[in-house]
Amino acid sequence: MTELKLEKFEGPLDLLLQLIDQEKLSISEIALSKVTEQFFSYLDRLEKNRPEQLADFLMIAARLIFLKSYSLLQYAMPEEEDSGPSLADQLKLYRQYVEASKKINVLWNAGKIAYGRIEPPVKIKEFVLPINARAENLRSMIEALLRRLKPIDPLPKVTIDHSISIKQKLDSFRDLLKRSKKFNFMELLEGAKNKTEVIVSFLALLELAKEKTIRIKQINSFEDMVVIKI
Amino acid sequence: MSVISKLESILFVASKPLFFKKIVGVLRAPENDVKAALEDLKLKYNHQDSGIILLENGAEWQMVASPDNKEAAENFLKAEVSGELTRPQLETLTVISYCGPITKPELEQIRGVNCGLIIRNLLLRGLVKEKEDEASLLPTYEVTMDYLRHLGLNTLRELPNYDELHKHPFIETAKIGTQGNL
Amino acid sequence: MSVISKLESILFVASKPLFFKKIVGVLRAPENDVKAALEDLKLKYNHQDSGIILLENGAEWQMVASPDNKEAAENFLKAEVSGELTRPQLETLTVISYCGPITKPELEQIRGVNCGLIIRNLLLRGLVKEKEDEASLLPTYEVTMDYLRHLGLNTLRELPNYDELHKHPFIETAKIGTQGNL
């Protein structure tokens, strides 16, 4: 597998498309599942080189994890209303616009410009004050402008949501492990309100396993997992 | 004089894109008559070998010289430079061209990346504008007449696969998807 | 493109009378072809109910709005430079009033949109004037004495909250602009 250059893709969807193309697959959930690991391998470097885009990649990363975990954890997923198109469908749509953008680029570079004309201005004999250009109008306009220019929180909200929730989950799992040596994954999910929380719990669990704080046992596939403190 | 003759004169002297509402106001004619007159003028001008073209961009109209005669026109006015489009600019313009008016979350759902900076960049370049529509809660974005002029198209409907990509079955779901949290 | 199409385009953009010789030079076509094309265009335009007319004055040719619609066209153009300001125009005038003298790029960074057409309109209305600034090489814009006088002010400092708003930190930050790598 050849490494894709980090600066060569536009965003997470573009990276996915390129990974899928590289594997000579067509867009499907199976294809997405096959490139998930590769996708994750780019996240670390991204954090260093394009931190401002991390939130965008995390959104897609969460959906990839969801797809992967769905087959493993189907029993644990709460019923939820469908929240939009599948990732595969979204990717197919994105590809169509990427293709279309190439055609637009050809038009843009064709050097055809339709010029408007400039009618010589009519001379008004004396100065006319527009009825809505009095000092009071200027004042309310600049106040509106200042409201618009008021700096907004520079960090994308999504990043904060994600990092806080994973951190919170990790902390609460650690607390739990202080109190008991062994518990079932399903117990952890009892309070889960939506898919995001299930995924975040799963991510937190993987993180703890990586730290070698816990061991995970599953007797049969699709069954509940037993979490054991090391 | 007839509506169509007055319309032709106004579009000729205007020297800039005019909103349909504005035209109706200036002509003091029923909307339907103005609409019909605009269609008639389109038929009169927009054909092969016409030196004048009537551009239509959403609710805006502008009379321009044919893009095929760019070089000849530049003998009489300052040449405009199109400048290269970067990949993010191009990708964003493409989605807005096919799906505009479109909100920022919808655009982001389709592109999968935050589009705040790129929208600002395109607004500053005058290629994209915020739609003047106070009814919607979120601002919507669409391409400008300047962009259309530089593409050499009479209307966005002439873009390749316009109907398919404009009314793509997933766009509506993509738009709904922006309300979900994933 | 054909001679007639090119001819139509240049008469359209020229906005002034063109000598026959000049037209021939620009089109680089045989005199007879140009003459025939001019006659064709006369037939196309110069009839009852046309909104555009081709004027022939000795050896000079010019495309103009139909004299029958002279009043409508003039009223339209006058309203453009004396009527109520649009919201974007008022916002631009406000920024120039409180923050002038200011360059076009600074103005655009603050407003977040391209301001070319709007500045042109404010100049025509006599609300704003252009000044060459030798230091920055870019022209700067500020309000005119006429405007100030009609506001009943002696100096801009008398604008509401001028001292506080003139160098407001939000505006100063916006002015520098976002250096996005796009």
XYZ file of C-alpha atoms in Angstrom:
594
model
C 0.000 0.000 0.000
C 1.371 3.396 -0.918
C 1.078 6.185 1.593
C -1.085 9.082 0.511
C 0.436 12.481 1.083
C -1.357 14.385 3.786
C -1.609 17.584 1.782
C -3.046 15.722 -1.191
C -6.553 15.388 0.165
C -9.157 17.956 0.879
C -10.917 16.484 3.881
C -12.063 13.204 5.398
C -14.420 12.301 2.539
C -11.696 12.916 -0.016
C -9.290 10.755 2.003
C -11.874 7.950 2.124
C -12.452 8.187 -1.624
C -8.743 7.988 -2.322
C -8.252 5.048 0.034
C -11.151 3.195 -1.579
C -9.851 3.977 -5.070
C -6.416 2.760 -4.063
C -7.893 -0.560 -3.009
C -9.793 -0.657 -6.317
C -13.090 -1.062 -4.492
C -16.415 0.534 -5.257
C -18.087 2.606 -2.582
C -19.930 0.361 -0.124
C -20.027 -0.292 3.592
C -17.703 -3.253 3.097
C -15.196 -0.996 1.343
C -15.469 1.549 4.149
C -14.868 -1.136 6.697
C -11.755 -2.261 4.810
C -10.161 1.184 4.823
C -11.130 2.171 8.367
C -7.792 1.249 9.879
C -5.874 3.120 7.210
C -8.107 6.125 7.794
C -7.259 6.082 11.488
C -3.558 5.908 10.769
C -3.826 9.402 9.295
C -5.450 10.932 12.367
C -2.244 11.157 14.406
C -0.355 12.983 11.711
C -3.330 15.181 11.085
C -3.373 16.285 14.691
C 0.149 17.598 14.244
C -0.132 19.111 10.759
C -3.731 20.211 10.312
C -5.168 20.534 13.820
C -7.912 22.842 12.558
C -9.343 19.984 10.500
C -9.240 17.387 13.248
C -12.887 17.907 14.181
C -13.988 17.167 10.606
C -11.987 13.946 10.542
C -13.237 12.910 13.977
C -16.835 13.223 12.772
C -16.162 10.762 9.990
C -13.956 8.614 12.238
C -16.881 8.274 14.637
C -19.122 7.117 11.799
C -16.531 4.584 10.627
C -16.236 3.254 14.173
C -19.983 3.084 14.311
C -20.106 1.003 11.121
C -17.419 -1.330 12.466
C -18.894 -1.598 15.903
C -22.430 -2.058 14.652
C -21.792 -5.638 13.568
C -20.005 -6.412 16.833
C -22.348 -4.599 19.132
C -25.679 -4.822 17.399
C -27.258 -6.041 20.635
C -26.112 -2.927 22.451
C -27.357 -0.295 20.031
C -30.353 1.614 21.260
C -33.215 2.081 18.843
C -32.786 5.437 17.224
C -34.357 7.335 14.445
C -32.426 7.308 11.220
C -30.251 10.412 11.240
C -29.690 11.021 7.549
C -27.919 9.309 4.691
C -25.469 6.474 5.198
C -21.784 7.249 4.960
C -21.531 5.261 1.729
C -24.357 7.275 0.153
C -22.805 10.507 1.335
C -19.504 9.482 -0.205
C -21.125 8.649 -3.539
C -22.786 12.047 -3.580
C -19.527 13.770 -2.683
C -17.770 11.994 -5.534
C -20.326 13.337 -8.016
C -19.603 16.906 -6.957
C -15.862 16.314 -7.151
C -16.312 15.083 -10.717
C -18.541 18.063 -11.537
C -15.973 20.457 -10.066
C -13.441 19.274 -12.647
C -15.815 20.293 -15.438
C -16.448 23.655 -13.799
C -12.696 24.175 -13.607
C -12.457 23.623 -17.373
C -15.161 26.247 -17.967
C -13.503 28.650 -15.554
C -10.125 28.334 -17.243
C -11.545 28.526 -20.784
C -11.051 32.294 -20.697
C -14.602 33.176 -21.674
C -15.903 36.201 -19.856
C -19.247 37.835 -20.547
C -18.736 41.570 -20.056
C -21.429 43.899 -18.859
C -21.474 47.440 -20.130
C -21.009 50.627 -18.150
C -23.622 53.251 -18.826
C -22.216 56.758 -18.356
C -23.711 58.007 -15.078
C -26.480 60.583 -15.137
C -25.430 63.832 -13.527
C -27.545 64.911 -10.604
C -27.432 68.645 -10.300
C -27.169 68.876 -6.562
C -26.323 66.633 -3.665
C -29.222 64.453 -2.509
C -29.119 63.017 0.993
C -30.617 59.505 0.827
C -33.505 59.365 3.282
C -31.922 56.512 5.230
C -28.395 57.919 5.498
C -28.798 60.123 8.575
C -26.503 59.943 11.596
C -29.017 57.763 13.440
C -29.032 55.261 10.558
C -25.262 55.106 10.681
C -25.356 54.512 14.409
C -27.768 51.591 14.287
C -25.914 50.120 11.322
C -22.555 50.172 13.076
C -24.105 48.624 16.149
C -25.475 45.789 14.008
C -22.062 45.400 12.389
C -20.320 45.165 15.767
C -22.738 42.464 16.889
C -21.799 40.520 13.767
C -18.061 41.067 14.245
C -18.068 40.001 17.880
C -15.478 37.213 17.972
C -16.926 33.744 18.315
C -15.366 30.840 20.167
C -12.461 29.882 17.902
C -12.611 26.146 18.761
C -15.116 24.108 16.761
C -17.791 22.936 19.138
C -17.653 19.373 17.857
C -14.058 18.904 19.011
C -14.968 20.030 22.474
C -17.994 17.742 22.596
C -15.973 14.760 21.501
C -12.962 15.297 23.690
C -15.015 16.111 26.759
C -17.261 13.136 26.378
C -14.492 10.613 25.776
C -12.564 12.041 28.701
C -15.648 11.934 30.915
C -16.332 8.330 29.965
C -12.740 7.334 30.674
C -12.927 8.970 34.083
C -16.181 7.304 34.956
C -14.893 3.884 33.841
C -11.782 4.369 35.968
C -13.977 5.226 38.933
C -16.013 2.098 38.308
C -12.878 -0.026 38.122
C -11.778 1.302 41.511
C -14.957 -0.060 42.974
C -15.320 -3.380 41.128
C -12.863 -5.691 39.410
C -15.256 -6.988 36.790
C -18.355 -5.789 34.961
C -20.314 -6.367 31.770
C -20.162 -3.916 28.891
C -23.959 -3.898 28.680
C -24.153 -2.541 32.232
C -22.053 0.395 31.148
C -24.443 1.210 28.382
C -27.568 1.247 30.479
C -27.612 4.997 30.702
C -26.610 5.562 27.072
C -28.947 7.993 25.364
C -27.868 7.676 21.747
C -25.492 6.103 19.273
C -22.824 8.679 19.982
C -22.682 7.688 23.600
C -22.441 3.974 22.735
C -19.604 4.720 20.345
C -17.843 6.970 22.800
C -18.127 4.268 25.474
C -16.705 1.734 23.073
C -13.825 4.080 22.197
C -13.133 4.690 25.880
C -13.116 0.950 26.479
C -10.625 0.408 23.648
C -8.478 3.174 25.097
C -8.414 1.484 28.515
C -7.519 -1.817 26.865
C -4.701 -0.102 25.020
C -3.415 1.293 28.326
C -3.529 -2.291 29.622
C -5.780 -1.191 32.456
C -8.360 -3.777 31.477
C -8.817 -7.050 29.648
C -11.922 -7.787 27.597
C -13.444 -11.229 27.283
C -16.192 -12.331 24.934
C -17.184 -16.005 24.855
C -19.211 -16.051 21.635
C -19.343 -13.412 18.951
C -22.163 -10.863 19.278
C -22.468 -11.687 22.974
C -21.925 -9.268 25.768
C -18.311 -8.493 26.713
C -16.869 -8.945 30.156
C -14.482 -6.237 31.285
C -11.833 -7.358 33.778
C -9.430 -5.089 35.643
C -5.774 -6.047 35.298
C -44.394 51.571 -25.036
C -44.712 47.874 -24.338
C -43.304 46.162 -21.264
C -40.734 44.284 -23.322
C -39.320 47.416 -24.927
C -39.001 49.210 -21.593
C -37.487 46.107 -20.041
C -34.917 45.929 -22.822
C -33.971 49.586 -22.271
C -33.647 49.211 -18.502
C -31.539 46.054 -18.734
C -29.364 47.854 -21.296
C -28.639 50.918 -19.152
C -28.548 49.155 -15.777
C -24.854 48.130 -16.019
C -25.333 45.593 -13.208
C -27.493 42.620 -12.241
C -31.086 43.543 -11.363
C -33.401 41.589 -9.097
C -36.727 40.558 -10.582
C -38.557 42.467 -7.841
C -36.600 45.583 -8.670
C -37.462 45.270 -12.374
C -41.146 44.870 -11.536
C -40.933 47.999 -9.416
C -39.203 50.036 -12.099
C -41.561 48.940 -14.889
C -44.650 49.234 -12.697
C -46.095 46.232 -14.536
C -47.762 43.013 -13.343
C -45.253 40.321 -12.325
C -46.564 37.894 -14.904
C -46.098 40.376 -17.731
C -42.526 41.044 -16.646
C -41.846 37.331 -16.378
C -43.195 36.760 -19.872
C -41.189 39.693 -21.252
C -37.977 38.308 -19.714
C -38.647 34.949 -21.348
C -39.268 36.672 -24.681
C -35.989 38.571 -24.399
C -34.171 35.366 -23.552
C -35.512 33.869 -26.767
C -34.535 36.962 -28.692
C -30.960 37.099 -27.441
C -29.754 33.777 -26.144
C -28.873 31.876 -29.263
C -25.791 30.909 -31.181
C -24.175 33.886 -32.865
C -25.845 36.537 -30.726
C -23.506 39.297 -29.545
C -25.683 40.176 -26.550
C -26.794 37.642 -23.936
C -29.331 37.814 -21.134
C -27.951 36.148 -18.001
C -30.208 34.657 -15.368
C -28.879 33.846 -11.898
C -31.649 32.904 -9.493
C -33.804 36.016 -9.237
C -31.215 38.266 -10.907
C -30.929 39.338 -14.542
C -28.175 41.072 -16.454
C -27.558 41.940 -20.089
C -23.964 41.209 -21.136
C -21.804 40.799 -24.216
C -21.386 37.247 -25.465
C -18.524 35.462 -23.688
C -17.349 34.248 -27.103
C -16.398 37.836 -27.948
C -14.316 38.458 -24.835
C -11.225 39.616 -26.738
C -13.116 42.051 -28.953
C -14.897 43.536 -25.925
C -11.588 44.091 -24.157
C -10.746 46.771 -26.710
C -13.282 48.962 -24.957
C -13.126 48.100 -21.293
C -10.647 47.029 -18.666
C -9.919 43.315 -18.948
C -11.050 41.273 -15.960
C -8.809 38.478 -14.727
C -10.438 35.244 -13.614
C -7.497 33.976 -11.555
C -6.999 30.358 -10.601
C -9.422 28.593 -8.305
C -7.915 26.433 -5.576
C -9.315 22.979 -5.005
C -11.337 23.961 -1.877
C -12.701 27.023 -3.676
C -13.640 24.959 -6.691
C -15.267 22.220 -4.662
C -17.273 24.687 -2.586
C -18.326 26.705 -5.640
C -19.442 23.488 -7.336
C -21.730 22.468 -4.488
C -23.140 26.010 -4.197
C -23.617 26.177 -8.000
C -25.682 23.011 -8.085
C -27.423 23.230 -4.700
C -27.702 26.957 -3.974
C -29.304 28.606 -2.137
C -27.753 26.382 0.497
C -26.985 26.850 4.200
C -23.547 26.354 5.717
C -24.497 23.167 7.618
C -25.908 21.650 4.420
C -22.748 22.502 2.534
C -20.642 21.022 5.314
C -22.708 17.858 5.325
C -21.975 17.357 1.632
C -18.276 18.262 1.748
C -17.586 16.721 5.152
C -15.458 19.672 6.234
C -15.995 22.946 8.041
C -16.677 25.614 5.413
C -16.561 28.837 7.433
C -13.233 30.125 6.114
C -13.817 29.097 2.530
C -17.234 30.806 2.402
C -15.652 34.004 3.724
C -12.922 33.722 1.119
C -15.475 33.325 -1.696
C -17.615 36.192 -0.356
C -14.547 38.444 -0.423
C -13.734 37.378 -3.971
C -17.290 38.233 -4.958
C -18.002 34.742 -6.295
C -20.572 33.842 -3.650
C -23.168 35.956 -1.877
C -25.474 35.679 1.055
C -29.020 35.497 -0.152
C -31.112 38.456 0.796
C -33.843 36.541 2.516
C -34.856 37.523 5.979
C -37.424 34.743 6.309
C -34.892 31.940 6.795
C -33.175 31.647 10.135
C -29.831 30.584 8.740
C -28.182 32.571 5.956
C -28.132 30.792 2.616
C -25.452 31.107 -0.014
C -25.576 31.232 -3.776
C -23.140 32.085 -6.563
C -22.937 35.624 -7.945
C -23.563 36.952 -11.413
C -19.832 37.700 -11.643
C -19.134 34.000 -11.219
C -21.661 33.139 -13.916
C -20.133 35.751 -16.240
C -16.699 34.223 -15.800
C -17.969 30.706 -16.481
C -19.437 31.915 -19.765
C -22.827 30.339 -18.979
C -26.241 31.937 -19.477
C -27.672 30.213 -16.440
C -26.602 27.586 -13.915
C -29.053 25.208 -15.575
C -26.502 24.857 -18.376
C -24.043 23.159 -16.033
C -23.348 19.515 -16.880
C -25.859 17.139 -15.198
C -27.573 20.106 -13.580
C -30.965 18.479 -13.093
C -29.485 15.346 -11.617
C -27.111 17.081 -9.224
C -29.518 19.864 -8.377
C -32.318 17.566 -7.338
C -30.202 14.662 -6.278
C -32.205 12.240 -4.126
C -29.568 12.389 -1.393
C -29.435 16.136 -1.113
C -32.731 16.307 0.674
C -31.669 13.560 3.071
C -28.253 15.170 3.412
C -30.000 18.367 4.378
C -32.052 16.530 6.980
C -28.899 14.782 8.144
C -27.439 18.068 9.292
C -29.870 18.020 12.166
C -28.504 14.730 13.524
C -25.523 14.817 15.806
C -23.332 12.441 13.835
C -17.603 34.032 -34.072
C -19.178 35.875 -36.952
C -18.578 39.532 -37.729
C -22.123 40.480 -36.773
C -21.922 38.842 -33.356
C -18.604 40.537 -32.569
C -19.953 43.840 -33.872
C -23.011 43.547 -31.642
C -20.794 42.842 -28.607
C -18.473 45.793 -29.121
C -21.269 48.267 -29.810
C -22.896 47.001 -26.623
C -19.865 47.432 -24.348
C -18.434 50.592 -25.929
C -21.055 52.940 -24.387
C -19.945 55.705 -26.786
C -20.045 56.467 -30.520
C -17.541 54.436 -32.536
C -16.053 55.491 -35.863
C -16.551 53.054 -38.691
C -12.740 52.885 -39.174
C -12.260 52.006 -35.520
C -14.821 49.211 -35.787
C -13.129 47.809 -38.872
C -9.801 47.923 -37.056
C -11.081 46.092 -34.002
C -12.966 43.445 -35.961
C -10.109 42.945 -38.434
C -12.687 42.246 -41.113
C -13.176 43.559 -44.684
C -14.921 46.964 -44.780
C -17.753 45.585 -46.869
C -18.490 42.813 -44.368
C -18.580 45.325 -41.530
C -20.853 47.622 -43.519
C -23.223 44.741 -44.259
C -23.207 43.673 -40.614
C -24.075 47.221 -39.499
C -27.012 47.268 -41.911
C -28.166 43.882 -40.566
C -28.024 45.153 -37.021
C -29.961 48.266 -37.985
C -32.708 46.016 -39.323
C -32.593 43.911 -36.186
C -32.832 46.818 -33.762
C -34.325 49.871 -35.370
C -38.013 49.132 -35.363
C -41.065 50.002 -33.377
C -41.080 48.402 -29.960
C -37.352 47.778 -29.733
C -35.741 48.821 -26.442
C -32.294 49.237 -27.992
C -31.517 51.405 -31.021
C -28.504 51.619 -33.316
C -27.718 55.281 -33.998
C -25.890 56.275 -37.148
C -24.371 59.738 -37.200
C -22.136 60.313 -40.201
C -19.318 57.792 -39.819
C -20.127 57.137 -36.157
C -22.208 54.297 -34.711
C -23.618 53.892 -31.218
C -25.987 51.545 -29.453
C -28.357 53.349 -27.095
C -31.560 52.775 -25.183
C -34.633 53.617 -27.271
C -35.529 57.325 -27.059
C -39.140 56.275 -26.420
C -37.983 54.880 -23.082
C -35.696 57.778 -22.319
C -37.747 58.880 -19.358
C -38.029 55.407 -17.836
C -34.299 54.837 -18.245
C -33.391 58.221 -16.784
C -35.722 57.792 -13.831
C -34.153 54.440 -13.179
C -30.603 55.811 -13.330
C -31.491 58.815 -11.175
C -33.086 56.614 -8.521
C -29.893 54.570 -8.483
C -27.901 57.607 -7.349
C -30.427 59.484 -5.262
C -32.909 56.980 -3.840
C -32.838 55.120 -0.568
C -29.629 53.204 0.153
C -29.732 49.419 0.107
C -28.613 47.720 3.297
C -25.161 46.789 1.894
C -24.727 50.377 0.654
C -25.666 51.817 4.035
C -23.333 49.419 5.813
C -20.463 50.405 3.527
C -21.163 54.098 4.027
C -21.258 53.509 7.789
C -17.861 51.817 7.833
C -16.377 54.573 5.681
C -17.897 57.218 7.986
C -16.629 55.718 11.224
C -13.371 54.182 9.987
C -12.343 56.341 7.033
C -9.987 57.027 5.430
C -9.953 53.340 4.630
C -8.774 51.199 1.701
C -11.027 48.865 -0.266
C -9.332 45.675 1.024
C -9.713 46.869 4.626
C -13.350 47.700 4.019
C -13.938 44.288 2.490
C -12.237 42.498 5.373
C -14.497 44.318 7.832
C -17.695 43.675 5.888
C -16.648 40.207 4.768
C -17.838 40.739 1.198
C -16.621 42.233 -2.043
C -17.504 45.943 -2.198
C -16.507 47.024 -5.720
C -19.949 47.862 -7.111
C -21.106 49.526 -3.908
C -18.153 51.906 -3.667
C -18.825 52.932 -7.273
C -22.410 53.774 -6.381
C -21.451 55.767 -3.262
C -18.912 57.719 -5.347
C -21.588 58.537 -7.947
C -23.929 59.712 -5.224
C -21.269 62.103 -3.939
C -21.409 60.541 -0.466
C -17.865 59.260 -0.604
C -14.651 60.391 -2.257
C -11.483 58.636 -3.316
C -8.085 59.873 -2.209
C -4.706 58.747 -3.464
C -2.695 57.608 -0.507
C 0.998 57.677 -1.320
C 1.990 55.597 1.664
C -0.129 52.526 0.898
C -0.250 52.867 -2.906
C -3.945 52.006 -2.648
C -6.606 54.693 -2.822
C -8.470 55.361 0.407
C -12.129 56.298 0.823
C -13.701 58.856 3.100
C -17.005 60.712 3.246
C -17.425 64.011 1.402
C -17.898 67.450 2.915
C -21.289 67.597 1.191
C -22.473 64.536 3.057
C -21.129 65.784 6.361
C -22.837 69.121 5.882
C -26.153 67.459 5.073
C -25.850 65.411 8.238
C -25.609 68.728 10.046
C -22.165 67.887 11.386
C -18.992 69.937 11.395
C -16.719 66.963 11.807
C -16.993 63.190 11.843
C -16.174 63.277 15.543
C -19.734 64.449 16.095
C -21.122 61.118 14.862
C -22.847 59.154 17.665
C -20.198 57.462 19.863
C -17.503 58.260 17.323
C -14.550 58.102 19.723
C -15.554 54.716 21.049
C -16.475 53.183 17.680
C -13.813 54.741 15.489
C -11.103 52.330 16.625
C -13.273 49.616 18.122
C -11.232 46.439 18.782
C -13.696 44.205 16.866
C -13.277 46.374 13.792
C -9.520 46.618 14.150
C -9.295 42.816 14.360
C -11.571 42.292 11.373
C -9.571 44.809 9.339
C -6.418 42.716 9.536
C -8.298 39.822 8.031
C -8.049 36.088 8.277
C -4.987 34.622 6.698
C -6.563 31.337 5.749
C -4.501 29.037 3.578
C -7.090 28.623 0.897
